[in-house]
């Protein structure tokens, strides 16, 4: 049965709000003050027991300092809490409305008595304040668990260990530095830092390791693993508490990462925190083993069973998959949406839409192109290789300096991840092949063998006519989605108009599909022309010819082959992916961005959010009042002062002080903000995915560590060493000195008992021998 707030002019109830509701106190004096502040005349005749049993006040009527959140699931009031925040005037705007909760009009006598009671109460509180403070200090000391000297020393020792672990994570220092030779390892970085701390005067560590200082290892691998697990779980729990408080979230996954020869999927969560700021945080790595069904079940169990979240509150999912994992993650997204329809599958804002669309195509030739793009991007991260590319561009386009300058500017850092990547790649192919040839020759010896090997591999791939045709087809087909994708990951106004322009994009793709013969002829000629410039022979792939001969089928012409197996396949696949990623529900959600005032203004305040609000109706605190609230929201901005600027983003809108007076709009915007397709706003530092990539780039793959990666990526999260120590002592009590002492006593007792049994057995044996 829901709880209703007893305050006048308050319509909140527990089924429509995450707010806590508090009973009237049983204490008659405190209960009387609550009733007086409520100004409910009909409550004055009721006893404190009746009020305690049948009436509640929501947390909105208390000073926030009086409300304590003891855990993510429990909220309580301080013993001295009194409700002071009430709306006692809004009913005056509509005097003809009947009110069940009538407000008492105070007489002068009532006001005088209330002042006298409050004055007497404040004098009593001041008189007892010193005594209470003294009692609190003594009781606090009494309530604290009394630790023995050994336990205190053990906790100080653990604290020192955790400080070292946190420092390793923050500074991207691997546990082990590497190998001095094939036969021996270099000393552990963890052990070296412990040595440094002891030499610097860390008494807790000195005392603990005094007896074992001559050993090569202070801590076993198991103990190190336990410390890392506790650190990782403590940091994760800090972030999960914020996610639970915000309730709604979206799931985002990244590229696969390999630890200990096993592939793992990075998991991120998007949510709006209590300060109305959109956050995207890295939470964990999850094993990528198993089929799609097993992976979906594991993902759901991770979020619900391990993290204590509800998939019913998941409002979006975006998967930044590449290579062969793309098809698998698409199947996982479909399985999750079948079970949780509001977990909308959308493109991820970290990846350009055209790259996402191309990566989603399950054709080997397209996947080879995408993998080659990633290798090219990694190859030109160093200044030496980038200089070589710019030289090759200048050489190839020496008769067209303007084109050369444009290409040099276009091939800056990150160009392989841009919306126009296939346009740039096509113009870049001849100088790119020339650059790779120069690196392979390595006349001046400035490139390592690994670099020249990579250059050879890229050259071999780009010298295949099938790859040339695939790049040309991708460039031309994705031209129709390029502007749409750029707007989709732009500002809020751009996203809104992108959602309304999808029909035009699909119409263009359908027009191409209906006239595929004409379009393919032009595109094929473009590919042949480029191949001639690069001196690449025009031919059907060798593997296809071999299969044809084995099947005793007549040879196929190159143009017909590439039309059937590349052009038609690509255009069909792109159309299907666009329709899947932008379903009717997804578009309804994006069209709700018209709630942002700048979008309203662009639409002349003639917006119809009500038509799309059904998607998130159950997420709103008061859905029945939504139409009236939206009307007031439009009127507020339509008749604003000339000096008032319209907020242009969701973040700006949520930061407005008066948005709290529009609870449905506030909730709506928070849910929309978590959608993976929207870019992170007001993001002054690197995103979590960028920090993850920076950690992976900072050391060799053999030195990656899941727990240290967690600490490194989330350095902004509070690292409470005392919490880590407490958690370690709870999880691993066998390491506690008192537990060790008890174990030694038990072992000694067992040894004594065993010796007594042996002695008894010998006595019995002697007696048997004597009898015989």
XYZ file of C-alpha atoms in Angstrom:
772
model
C 0.000 0.000 0.000
C 1.537 3.373 -0.970
C 2.429 6.071 1.539
C 0.902 9.531 0.961
C 2.505 12.728 2.253
C 0.363 14.428 4.938
C 1.731 17.921 4.211
C -0.699 20.451 2.711
C -0.368 21.078 -1.045
C 1.919 18.021 -1.381
C 0.730 15.224 -3.688
C 3.735 12.918 -3.443
C 3.300 9.242 -2.790
C 5.829 6.442 -2.419
C 4.919 4.623 -5.659
C 5.775 7.661 -7.781
C 8.908 8.881 -6.064
C 12.261 7.669 -4.771
C 11.883 9.979 -1.763
C 11.890 8.560 1.745
C 8.707 8.879 3.825
C 8.886 9.295 7.627
C 6.287 8.480 10.300
C 5.141 11.100 12.793
C 7.128 10.573 16.038
C 5.580 8.702 18.973
C 6.949 11.264 21.415
C 3.924 13.568 22.138
C 5.959 16.793 22.365
C 7.830 16.250 19.098
C 4.665 15.010 17.415
C 2.820 18.206 18.441
C 5.555 20.363 16.878
C 5.282 18.375 13.602
C 1.508 18.931 13.549
C 1.896 22.658 14.298
C 4.388 23.081 11.460
C 2.098 21.172 9.088
C -0.744 23.566 9.911
C -3.249 20.692 9.545
C -6.174 21.475 11.867
C -7.698 18.028 11.295
C -4.605 16.349 12.783
C -4.614 18.222 16.094
C -7.300 15.980 17.657
C -5.385 12.765 16.873
C -3.032 11.092 19.337
C 0.668 10.625 18.647
C 0.118 6.863 18.307
C -2.581 7.391 15.683
C -0.402 9.824 13.771
C 2.582 7.484 13.973
C 0.539 4.599 12.614
C -1.384 6.296 9.791
C 0.455 9.480 8.667
C 3.776 10.217 6.914
C 5.788 13.211 5.713
C 8.108 12.963 2.708
C 11.769 14.005 2.875
C 11.124 17.214 0.888
C 9.759 18.884 4.051
C 12.985 18.474 6.062
C 16.265 20.319 5.914
C 18.685 18.035 3.982
C 21.071 18.183 6.976
C 18.414 16.390 9.045
C 18.196 13.418 6.620
C 20.838 10.683 6.893
C 21.441 7.960 4.285
C 22.833 5.091 6.352
C 23.110 2.807 3.320
C 22.090 2.789 -0.350
C 18.759 1.288 0.743
C 18.028 3.001 4.077
C 17.292 6.648 4.887
C 16.591 7.880 8.437
C 15.979 11.172 10.248
C 18.102 12.611 12.999
C 16.467 12.371 16.428
C 15.954 16.148 16.563
C 14.555 16.493 13.019
C 11.543 18.781 12.622
C 9.752 19.493 9.316
C 10.201 23.129 8.327
C 9.709 23.279 4.532
C 6.048 23.616 3.478
C 4.020 25.096 0.640
C 1.263 27.019 2.426
C 0.247 29.380 -0.378
C -0.215 27.545 -3.712
C -3.847 26.670 -2.907
C -4.610 30.404 -2.841
C -4.166 30.593 -6.622
C -7.197 28.311 -7.056
C -9.551 29.110 -4.136
C -12.489 27.133 -5.560
C -10.678 23.799 -5.386
C -11.656 21.545 -2.509
C -8.760 20.510 -0.269
C -8.822 17.411 1.862
C -5.775 18.690 3.754
C -7.089 22.073 4.907
C -4.535 24.574 6.205
C -5.217 26.054 9.618
C -5.271 29.841 9.815
C -3.177 30.886 12.844
C -4.491 33.456 15.317
C -2.213 35.786 17.268
C -2.726 33.612 20.370
C -1.622 30.510 18.435
C 1.495 32.287 17.197
C 2.340 33.503 20.738
C 1.997 29.998 22.225
C 4.121 28.473 19.466
C 6.887 31.028 20.065
C 6.820 30.363 23.837
C 7.067 26.590 23.366
C 9.912 26.897 20.859
C 11.797 29.333 23.103
C 11.473 26.950 26.077
C 12.589 24.057 23.907
C 15.664 25.938 22.619
C 16.678 26.899 26.205
C 16.479 23.250 27.266
C 18.551 22.202 24.284
C 21.252 24.797 25.037
C 21.382 23.750 28.699
C 21.852 20.090 27.846
C 24.146 20.593 24.853
C 27.409 20.290 26.802
C 26.220 17.192 28.666
C 25.088 15.565 25.422
C 28.405 16.345 23.732
C 30.316 14.841 26.649
C 28.090 11.747 26.653
C 28.458 11.381 22.890
C 32.243 11.473 23.094
C 32.376 8.887 25.864
C 29.738 6.659 24.227
C 31.537 6.897 20.893
C 34.695 5.668 22.550
C 32.712 2.911 24.266
C 31.029 1.850 21.023
C 34.288 1.618 19.094
C 35.603 -1.934 19.059
C 38.532 -2.304 21.406
C 41.505 -3.476 19.367
C 44.498 -5.245 20.827
C 48.009 -3.918 20.174
C 48.614 -6.699 17.648
C 45.416 -5.832 15.765
C 46.267 -2.145 15.632
C 49.743 -2.935 14.312
C 48.267 -5.338 11.751
C 45.837 -2.646 10.521
C 48.634 -0.091 10.196
C 50.606 -2.656 8.227
C 47.615 -3.281 5.912
C 47.135 0.455 5.458
C 50.753 0.770 4.262
C 50.228 -2.091 1.807
C 47.073 -0.515 0.403
C 48.846 2.837 -0.003
C 51.453 1.112 -2.153
C 48.808 -0.704 -4.246
C 46.851 2.518 -4.855
C 50.035 4.324 -5.852
C 50.922 1.542 -8.326
C 47.490 1.901 -9.915
C 47.482 5.691 -10.088
C 50.947 5.897 -11.650
C 50.474 3.016 -14.155
C 53.291 1.039 -12.563
C 53.088 -2.718 -13.300
C 53.517 -5.215 -10.467
C 56.562 -6.700 -12.174
C 59.008 -4.583 -14.169
C 59.822 -7.266 -16.719
C 62.483 -9.866 -17.337
C 66.199 -9.326 -16.877
C 66.731 -12.489 -18.888
C 64.799 -15.564 -19.897
C 65.886 -17.264 -16.687
C 65.048 -14.685 -14.016
C 62.616 -11.892 -13.312
C 63.577 -8.390 -12.314
C 62.608 -7.626 -8.707
C 58.889 -6.951 -8.223
C 57.919 -3.263 -8.313
C 55.599 -3.948 -5.387
C 58.449 -5.361 -3.308
C 60.766 -2.519 -4.340
C 58.249 0.069 -3.129
C 57.878 -1.780 0.186
C 61.661 -1.645 0.553
C 61.593 2.093 -0.142
C 58.890 2.712 2.469
C 60.758 0.726 5.104
C 63.978 2.598 4.357
C 61.984 5.838 4.634
C 60.863 4.878 8.153
C 57.570 2.975 7.853
C 57.580 1.287 11.274
C 54.513 -0.865 10.598
C 56.188 -2.491 7.607
C 59.580 -2.725 9.358
C 58.153 -4.558 12.334
C 56.163 -6.936 10.158
C 59.006 -7.826 7.815
C 61.926 -7.677 10.254
C 62.024 -11.428 10.540
C 61.554 -11.981 6.801
C 63.749 -9.189 5.447
C 66.237 -11.675 4.019
C 63.555 -13.401 1.944
C 63.134 -12.616 -1.739
C 59.370 -12.130 -1.394
C 57.503 -10.247 1.342
C 54.018 -11.189 0.159
C 52.818 -14.284 -1.660
C 51.032 -14.006 -5.005
C 47.800 -14.971 -3.233
C 48.108 -12.122 -0.727
C 48.895 -9.637 -3.498
C 45.817 -10.836 -5.394
C 43.680 -10.376 -2.260
C 44.917 -6.811 -1.779
C 44.219 -5.970 -5.429
C 40.720 -7.468 -5.266
C 39.825 -5.440 -2.172
C 41.099 -2.198 -3.757
C 39.201 -2.862 -6.967
C 35.937 -3.762 -5.221
C 36.101 -0.744 -2.887
C 36.517 1.708 -5.763
C 33.765 -0.004 -7.754
C 31.346 0.112 -4.824
C 31.882 3.880 -4.473
C 30.689 4.364 -8.062
C 27.860 1.831 -7.794
C 26.430 3.726 -4.828
C 26.072 6.777 -7.087
C 24.468 4.694 -9.839
C 21.929 3.242 -7.391
C 21.075 6.716 -6.103
C 20.483 7.985 -9.632
C 18.448 4.836 -10.489
C 18.478 5.043 -14.314
C 21.578 4.090 -16.300
C 22.786 2.859 -19.695
C 25.276 0.095 -20.437
C 28.243 0.771 -22.731
C 30.874 -1.779 -23.756
C 34.278 -1.204 -25.358
C 36.768 -3.050 -27.551
C 37.919 -6.453 -26.330
C 41.002 -6.530 -24.089
C 43.090 -9.662 -23.594
C 44.314 -10.612 -20.101
C 46.206 -13.870 -19.528
C 45.274 -15.218 -22.990
C 41.565 -14.656 -22.320
C 39.409 -12.012 -23.998
C 37.526 -9.592 -21.750
C 34.810 -7.030 -22.444
C 35.211 -3.599 -20.758
C 31.964 -2.483 -19.088
C 30.974 1.160 -18.600
C 27.855 2.685 -17.059
C 26.277 6.041 -17.938
C 24.181 7.832 -15.336
C 23.269 11.299 -14.057
C 24.591 11.817 -10.519
C 22.996 13.726 -7.636
C 24.532 16.978 -8.949
C 22.711 16.464 -12.276
C 25.997 15.822 -14.089
C 26.218 13.070 -16.712
C 28.918 10.540 -15.867
C 30.297 7.550 -17.745
C 32.435 5.324 -15.535
C 34.453 2.178 -16.107
C 33.273 -0.606 -13.795
C 34.877 -3.919 -14.753
C 36.140 -6.396 -17.335
C 33.912 -9.372 -18.130
C 34.948 -12.639 -19.763
C 33.942 -12.852 -23.440
C 33.778 -16.665 -23.545
C 30.700 -18.555 -24.676
C 27.988 -17.967 -27.235
C 25.615 -14.995 -27.460
C 23.075 -16.457 -25.026
C 25.715 -17.246 -22.382
C 27.239 -13.790 -22.772
C 23.859 -12.057 -22.361
C 23.127 -14.094 -19.214
C 26.567 -13.324 -17.797
C 26.128 -9.627 -18.530
C 22.740 -9.553 -16.817
C 24.082 -11.470 -13.795
C 27.008 -9.040 -13.531
C 24.704 -6.027 -13.306
C 22.040 -7.551 -11.060
C 23.609 -10.211 -8.845
C 27.088 -8.727 -8.419
C 26.387 -4.993 -8.648
C 22.917 -4.846 -7.127
C 21.359 -2.945 -10.045
C 18.027 -3.606 -11.744
C 17.940 -4.203 -15.484
C 14.437 -2.723 -15.391
C 16.202 0.642 -14.873
C 18.537 0.215 -17.867
C 17.512 2.742 -20.509
C 20.076 2.135 -23.231
C 22.945 0.005 -24.466
C 25.765 0.889 -26.824
C 28.451 -1.571 -27.915
C 31.706 -0.300 -29.398
C 32.525 -3.652 -30.977
C 35.027 -4.227 -33.786
C 35.997 -7.182 -35.937
C 34.356 -10.557 -35.401
C 32.941 -9.498 -32.013
C 30.496 -7.096 -33.754
C 28.019 -9.787 -34.798
C 28.142 -11.383 -31.364
C 27.455 -8.104 -29.541
C 24.542 -7.305 -31.891
C 22.969 -10.645 -30.929
C 23.551 -9.901 -27.228
C 21.858 -6.503 -27.595
C 18.830 -8.130 -29.259
C 18.545 -10.725 -26.451
C 18.675 -8.013 -23.785
C 16.067 -5.888 -25.575
C 13.718 -8.861 -25.869
C 13.797 -9.174 -22.086
C 14.063 -5.446 -21.262
C 12.440 -3.421 -24.089
C 13.521 -0.028 -22.692
C 17.221 -0.977 -22.841
C 17.339 0.655 -26.279
C 20.190 -0.457 -28.537
C 21.832 2.637 -30.035
C 25.180 3.598 -31.608
C 27.815 4.612 -29.104
C 28.892 8.261 -29.083
C 32.571 7.191 -28.851
C 32.481 5.851 -32.422
C 31.610 7.737 -35.618
C 28.352 6.398 -37.072
C 29.900 5.524 -40.450
C 32.595 3.462 -38.740
C 29.930 1.751 -36.643
C 27.877 0.935 -39.748
C 30.867 -0.439 -41.650
C 32.053 -2.472 -38.637
C 28.605 -4.041 -38.314
C 28.769 -5.601 -41.793
C 29.651 -9.306 -41.454
C 31.518 -9.560 -44.790
C 35.198 -10.656 -44.737
C 36.355 -8.006 -47.227
C 34.719 -5.210 -45.186
C 36.195 -6.562 -41.939
C 39.659 -6.635 -43.578
C 39.230 -2.951 -44.521
C 38.205 -2.027 -40.964
C 41.080 -3.979 -39.415
C 43.512 -2.329 -41.854
C 42.147 1.086 -40.842
C 42.890 0.316 -37.196
C 46.424 -0.810 -38.090
C 46.992 2.346 -40.143
C 45.794 4.495 -37.228
C 48.217 2.762 -34.841
C 51.062 2.867 -37.398
C 51.021 6.660 -37.767
C 50.944 7.537 -34.065
C 54.705 8.156 -33.992
C 56.256 11.373 -35.383
C 58.666 9.437 -37.666
C 55.943 7.561 -39.530
C 53.695 10.653 -39.680
C 56.546 12.672 -41.250
C 57.078 9.917 -43.804
C 53.381 10.026 -44.753
C 53.433 13.801 -45.231
C 56.523 13.461 -47.457
C 54.736 10.838 -49.567
C 51.682 13.112 -49.904
C 53.882 16.007 -51.041
C 55.649 13.762 -53.570
C 52.477 12.259 -55.052
C 50.592 15.552 -55.267
C 53.579 17.758 -56.189
C 51.601 19.192 -59.110
C 48.604 19.955 -56.893
C 49.887 21.722 -53.784
C 46.399 22.700 -52.656
C 45.299 19.039 -52.632
C 48.480 18.071 -50.790
C 47.901 20.714 -48.104
C 44.283 19.613 -47.665
C 45.303 15.962 -47.261
C 48.082 16.771 -44.792
C 45.585 18.623 -42.667
C 43.024 15.809 -42.973
C 45.453 13.051 -41.924
C 46.133 14.486 -38.478
C 45.844 12.479 -35.252
C 42.700 10.329 -35.119
C 41.772 10.703 -38.786
C 40.939 6.977 -39.049
C 38.122 7.488 -36.514
C 36.353 10.416 -38.221
C 32.993 10.468 -40.028
C 34.693 11.114 -43.405
C 37.381 8.456 -42.974
C 36.563 6.618 -46.238
C 36.690 9.848 -48.295
C 40.111 10.675 -46.836
C 41.352 7.084 -47.219
C 40.406 6.993 -50.875
C 42.358 10.201 -51.630
C 45.192 8.922 -49.456
C 45.619 5.474 -51.014
C 48.328 6.282 -53.645
C 50.559 8.324 -51.258
C 49.819 5.817 -48.466
C 51.135 2.953 -50.603
C 54.178 5.075 -51.533
C 54.822 5.818 -47.846
C 54.652 2.130 -46.908
C 57.089 1.248 -49.693
C 59.552 3.847 -48.380
C 59.262 2.500 -44.829
C 59.819 -1.059 -46.097
C 62.952 0.019 -47.977
C 64.203 1.734 -44.778
C 67.223 3.183 -46.587
C 68.382 5.326 -43.650
C 67.682 2.561 -41.088
C 65.526 4.712 -38.786
C 62.650 2.215 -38.591
C 62.719 -0.973 -36.534
C 62.024 -4.428 -37.958
C 58.581 -4.431 -36.312
C 57.653 -1.179 -38.106
C 58.841 -2.416 -41.509
C 56.925 -5.668 -40.986
C 53.737 -3.730 -40.264
C 54.322 -1.603 -43.362
C 54.699 -4.753 -45.483
C 51.420 -6.194 -44.130
C 49.486 -2.980 -44.864
C 50.988 -2.778 -48.364
C 49.940 -6.327 -49.189
C 46.384 -5.624 -48.072
C 46.024 -2.337 -49.961
C 47.463 -3.887 -53.153
C 44.429 -6.159 -53.507
C 41.814 -4.946 -56.025
C 38.986 -6.398 -53.912
C 40.011 -4.083 -51.045
C 40.144 -1.094 -53.439
C 36.590 -1.819 -54.662
C 35.342 -2.295 -51.096
C 36.768 1.072 -49.987
C 35.196 2.836 -53.003
C 31.781 1.246 -52.360
C 31.897 2.056 -48.618
C 32.856 5.648 -49.361
C 30.004 6.192 -51.800
C 27.275 4.396 -49.834
C 28.206 5.985 -46.506
C 28.168 9.450 -48.085
C 24.383 9.354 -47.559
C 24.743 8.768 -43.797
C 27.769 10.990 -43.135
C 25.903 14.235 -42.364
C 23.251 12.302 -40.427
C 25.935 10.646 -38.277
C 27.808 13.900 -37.651
C 24.597 15.590 -36.477
C 23.657 12.581 -34.375
C 26.828 12.987 -32.335
C 26.767 16.782 -32.316
C 24.962 19.280 -30.106
C 21.472 18.628 -28.754
C 19.789 20.689 -31.480
C 21.710 18.738 -34.163
C 20.646 15.415 -32.633
C 16.991 16.474 -32.613
C 17.069 17.433 -36.289
C 19.012 14.260 -37.134
C 16.216 12.176 -35.584
C 13.732 14.001 -37.810
C 15.866 13.571 -40.954
C 16.145 9.770 -40.860
C 13.290 9.355 -43.352
C 15.253 11.349 -45.937
C 18.379 9.237 -45.332
C 16.477 5.976 -45.814
C 14.802 7.408 -48.923
C 18.229 8.160 -50.447
C 19.536 4.669 -49.660
C 16.399 3.101 -51.141
C 16.810 5.201 -54.297
C 20.376 3.860 -54.660
C 19.168 0.306 -54.110
C 16.442 0.686 -56.735
C 18.982 1.959 -59.302
C 21.887 -0.227 -58.246
C 22.996 -1.023 -61.809
C 23.616 2.638 -62.647
C 25.345 3.449 -59.378
C 27.532 0.351 -59.465
C 28.724 1.173 -62.974
C 30.009 4.588 -61.853
C 31.545 3.244 -58.655
C 33.261 0.335 -60.392
C 34.809 2.691 -62.965
C 36.121 4.814 -60.067
C 37.735 1.735 -58.492
C 39.317 0.610 -61.773
C 40.698 4.100 -62.395
C 42.270 4.218 -58.926
C 43.722 0.716 -59.346
C 45.375 1.756 -62.612
C 46.987 4.753 -60.873
C 48.320 2.440 -58.152
C 49.359 -0.223 -60.728
C 47.123 -2.871 -59.152
C 45.719 -5.550 -61.495
C 41.927 -5.732 -61.849
C 40.840 -9.307 -61.101
C 38.346 -11.482 -59.293
C 39.615 -12.794 -55.901
C 41.677 -15.981 -56.214
C 39.670 -17.821 -53.539
C 36.388 -17.253 -55.409
C 37.907 -18.474 -58.705
C 39.176 -21.645 -57.048
C 35.707 -22.402 -55.660
C 34.185 -21.809 -59.093
C 36.585 -24.233 -60.765
C 35.894 -26.829 -58.089
C 32.157 -26.454 -58.730
C 32.734 -26.564 -62.510
C 30.931 -23.261 -63.046
C 31.739 -20.855 -65.842
C 33.960 -17.888 -65.052
C 32.293 -14.661 -63.920
C 33.313 -11.200 -65.084
C 34.944 -8.936 -62.517
C 32.310 -6.194 -62.715
C 29.433 -8.646 -62.212
C 31.222 -10.333 -59.329
C 31.839 -7.088 -57.419
C 28.288 -5.888 -58.038
C 26.779 -9.045 -56.559
C 29.202 -9.683 -53.701
C 30.253 -6.160 -52.711
C 27.947 -3.371 -53.907
C 24.603 -5.091 -53.353
C 25.779 -6.689 -50.101
C 27.054 -3.387 -48.662
C 24.015 -1.263 -49.574
C 21.609 -3.932 -48.229
C 23.594 -4.352 -45.019
C 23.836 -0.601 -44.370
C 20.101 -0.087 -44.910
C 19.235 -2.929 -42.554
C 21.610 -1.672 -39.844
C 20.233 1.894 -40.023
C 16.673 0.593 -39.671
C 17.661 -1.647 -36.736
C 19.604 1.050 -34.859
C 16.921 3.707 -35.333
C 13.684 1.917 -34.663
C 10.454 3.787 -33.983
C 11.047 3.617 -30.214
C 14.600 4.954 -30.558
C 13.404 7.877 -32.667
C 10.614 8.673 -30.201
C 13.204 8.894 -27.439
C 15.441 11.227 -29.461
C 12.521 13.455 -30.479
C 11.864 14.072 -26.780
C 14.995 16.272 -26.877
C 12.577 19.057 -27.805
C 12.264 19.472 -24.018
C 15.570 21.372 -24.146
C 14.622 25.098 -24.301
C 16.922 25.940 -27.242
C 15.251 23.221 -29.333
C 11.842 24.560 -28.281
C 12.859 28.021 -29.390
C 14.064 26.740 -32.763
C 10.681 25.074 -33.227
C 8.870 28.309 -32.268
C 7.668 26.577 -29.078
C 5.346 24.452 -31.206
C 6.550 21.057 -29.936
C 4.599 17.901 -29.127
C 6.580 15.930 -26.559
C 3.342 14.376 -25.280
C 3.178 12.274 -28.453
C 6.484 10.597 -27.613
C 6.281 10.578 -23.802
C 4.696 7.113 -23.618
C 8.163 5.567 -23.944
C 9.164 6.785 -20.474
C 5.743 7.326 -18.882
C 6.425 4.860 -16.057
C 9.680 6.660 -15.208
C 7.943 9.930 -14.334
C 7.015 10.866 -10.745
C 3.577 12.309 -11.723
C 2.668 11.131 -15.250
C -0.956 12.259 -14.942
C 0.162 15.902 -14.628
C 2.628 15.722 -17.542
C 0.506 17.608 -20.137
C -0.117 20.515 -17.758
C 3.529 20.590 -16.698
C 4.771 20.604 -20.309
C 2.425 23.487 -21.070
C 3.847 25.476 -18.138
C 7.396 24.563 -19.254
C 6.779 25.997 -22.740
C 5.104 29.122 -21.390
C 8.038 29.709 -19.003
C 10.545 29.875 -21.883
C 8.275 31.456 -24.472
C 7.611 34.483 -22.233
C 11.087 34.765 -20.726
C 12.852 38.097 -20.424
C 14.945 39.343 -23.352
C 18.138 39.005 -21.323
C 17.458 35.316 -20.540
C 19.375 32.927 -22.804
C 17.796 29.601 -23.760
C 19.812 26.611 -22.427
C 21.199 24.662 -25.382
C 21.976 21.276 -23.803
C 20.459 18.798 -21.369
C 23.296 19.500 -18.939
C 22.618 23.251 -18.958
C 18.908 22.636 -18.470
C 19.408 20.274 -15.542
C 21.661 22.828 -13.824
C 18.845 25.415 -13.722
C 17.754 26.045 -10.116
C 14.037 26.052 -10.954
C 14.006 22.785 -12.945
C 13.117 21.035 -9.670
C 9.689 22.690 -9.865
C 9.073 20.632 -13.030
C 9.595 17.101 -11.663
C 8.395 15.277 -14.775
C 10.610 17.346 -17.090
C 13.531 16.872 -14.703
C 13.114 13.077 -14.698
C 12.582 13.017 -18.459
C 15.829 14.888 -19.143
C 17.821 12.681 -16.762
C 16.676 9.528 -18.541
C 17.363 11.005 -22.000
C 20.802 12.141 -20.903
C 21.922 8.554 -20.278
C 21.272 7.394 -23.871
C 24.600 6.121 -25.312
C 24.187 7.947 -28.629
C 24.407 11.404 -26.999
C 27.861 12.830 -26.506
C 29.177 13.497 -23.021
C 28.590 17.163 -22.201
C 30.701 19.421 -19.994
C 33.493 16.848 -20.121
C 36.628 18.729 -19.082
C 38.808 15.616 -18.648
C 39.322 12.494 -20.740
C 36.457 10.023 -20.846
C 36.699 6.669 -19.079
C 37.215 4.878 -22.414
C 40.083 7.252 -23.267
C 41.653 6.672 -19.855
C 41.363 2.916 -20.387
C 43.092 3.194 -23.753
C 45.820 5.385 -22.206
C 46.469 2.701 -19.557
C 46.678 -0.053 -22.191
C 49.062 2.059 -24.314
C 51.296 2.873 -21.352
C 52.742 -0.640 -20.892
C 53.207 -3.965 -22.717
C 50.211 -6.295 -22.847
C 51.964 -8.891 -20.652
C 52.026 -6.381 -17.772
C 48.342 -5.431 -17.873
C 46.469 -6.056 -14.638
C 42.673 -5.802 -14.279
C 42.720 -4.411 -10.738
C 45.477 -1.864 -11.402
C 43.644 -0.774 -14.560
C 40.543 -0.160 -12.428
C 42.535 2.027 -10.025
C 44.294 3.907 -12.822
C 41.153 4.693 -14.824
C 39.225 5.806 -11.713
C 41.786 7.984 -9.942
C 39.050 10.614 -9.466
C 37.079 8.237 -7.239
C 37.673 8.450 -3.486
C 40.158 5.821 -2.263
C 39.324 5.266 1.415
C 42.186 3.229 2.884
C 40.357 2.602 6.180
C 37.423 1.064 4.315
C 39.868 -1.151 2.407
C 41.493 -2.287 5.662
C 38.119 -3.093 7.254
C 36.968 -4.990 4.193
C 40.200 -6.998 4.051
C 39.907 -7.954 7.725
C 36.332 -9.137 7.166
C 37.090 -11.112 4.019
C 40.353 -12.683 5.146
C 40.182 -13.107 8.942
C 42.789 -15.870 8.746
C 45.433 -13.186 8.204
C 44.466 -11.414 11.438
C 47.085 -11.852 14.223
C 44.482 -13.009 16.737
C 43.140 -15.515 14.236
C 46.697 -16.731 13.653
C 47.217 -17.136 17.389
C 43.984 -19.096 17.689
C 45.009 -21.284 14.763
C 48.369 -21.976 16.432
C 46.613 -22.946 19.675
C 44.269 -25.284 17.780
C 47.225 -26.836 15.959
C 49.093 -27.373 19.241
C 45.982 -28.937 20.791
C 45.618 -31.254 17.817
C 49.279 -32.275 18.083
C 48.869 -33.050 21.797
C 45.699 -35.071 21.139
C 47.424 -36.970 18.349
C 50.415 -37.773 20.603
C 48.084 -39.051 23.336
C 46.294 -41.299 20.825
C 49.616 -42.726 19.631
C 50.700 -43.402 23.255
C 47.394 -45.158 23.995
C 47.745 -47.284 20.867
C 51.268 -48.311 21.924
C 50.050 -49.255 25.430
C 47.276 -51.405 23.963
C 49.755 -53.102 21.641
C 52.113 -53.891 24.597
C 49.239 -55.365 26.602
C 48.223 -57.594 23.677
C 51.808 -58.826 23.310
C 52.021 -59.541 27.084
C 48.773 -61.570 26.993
C 50.035 -63.669 24.106
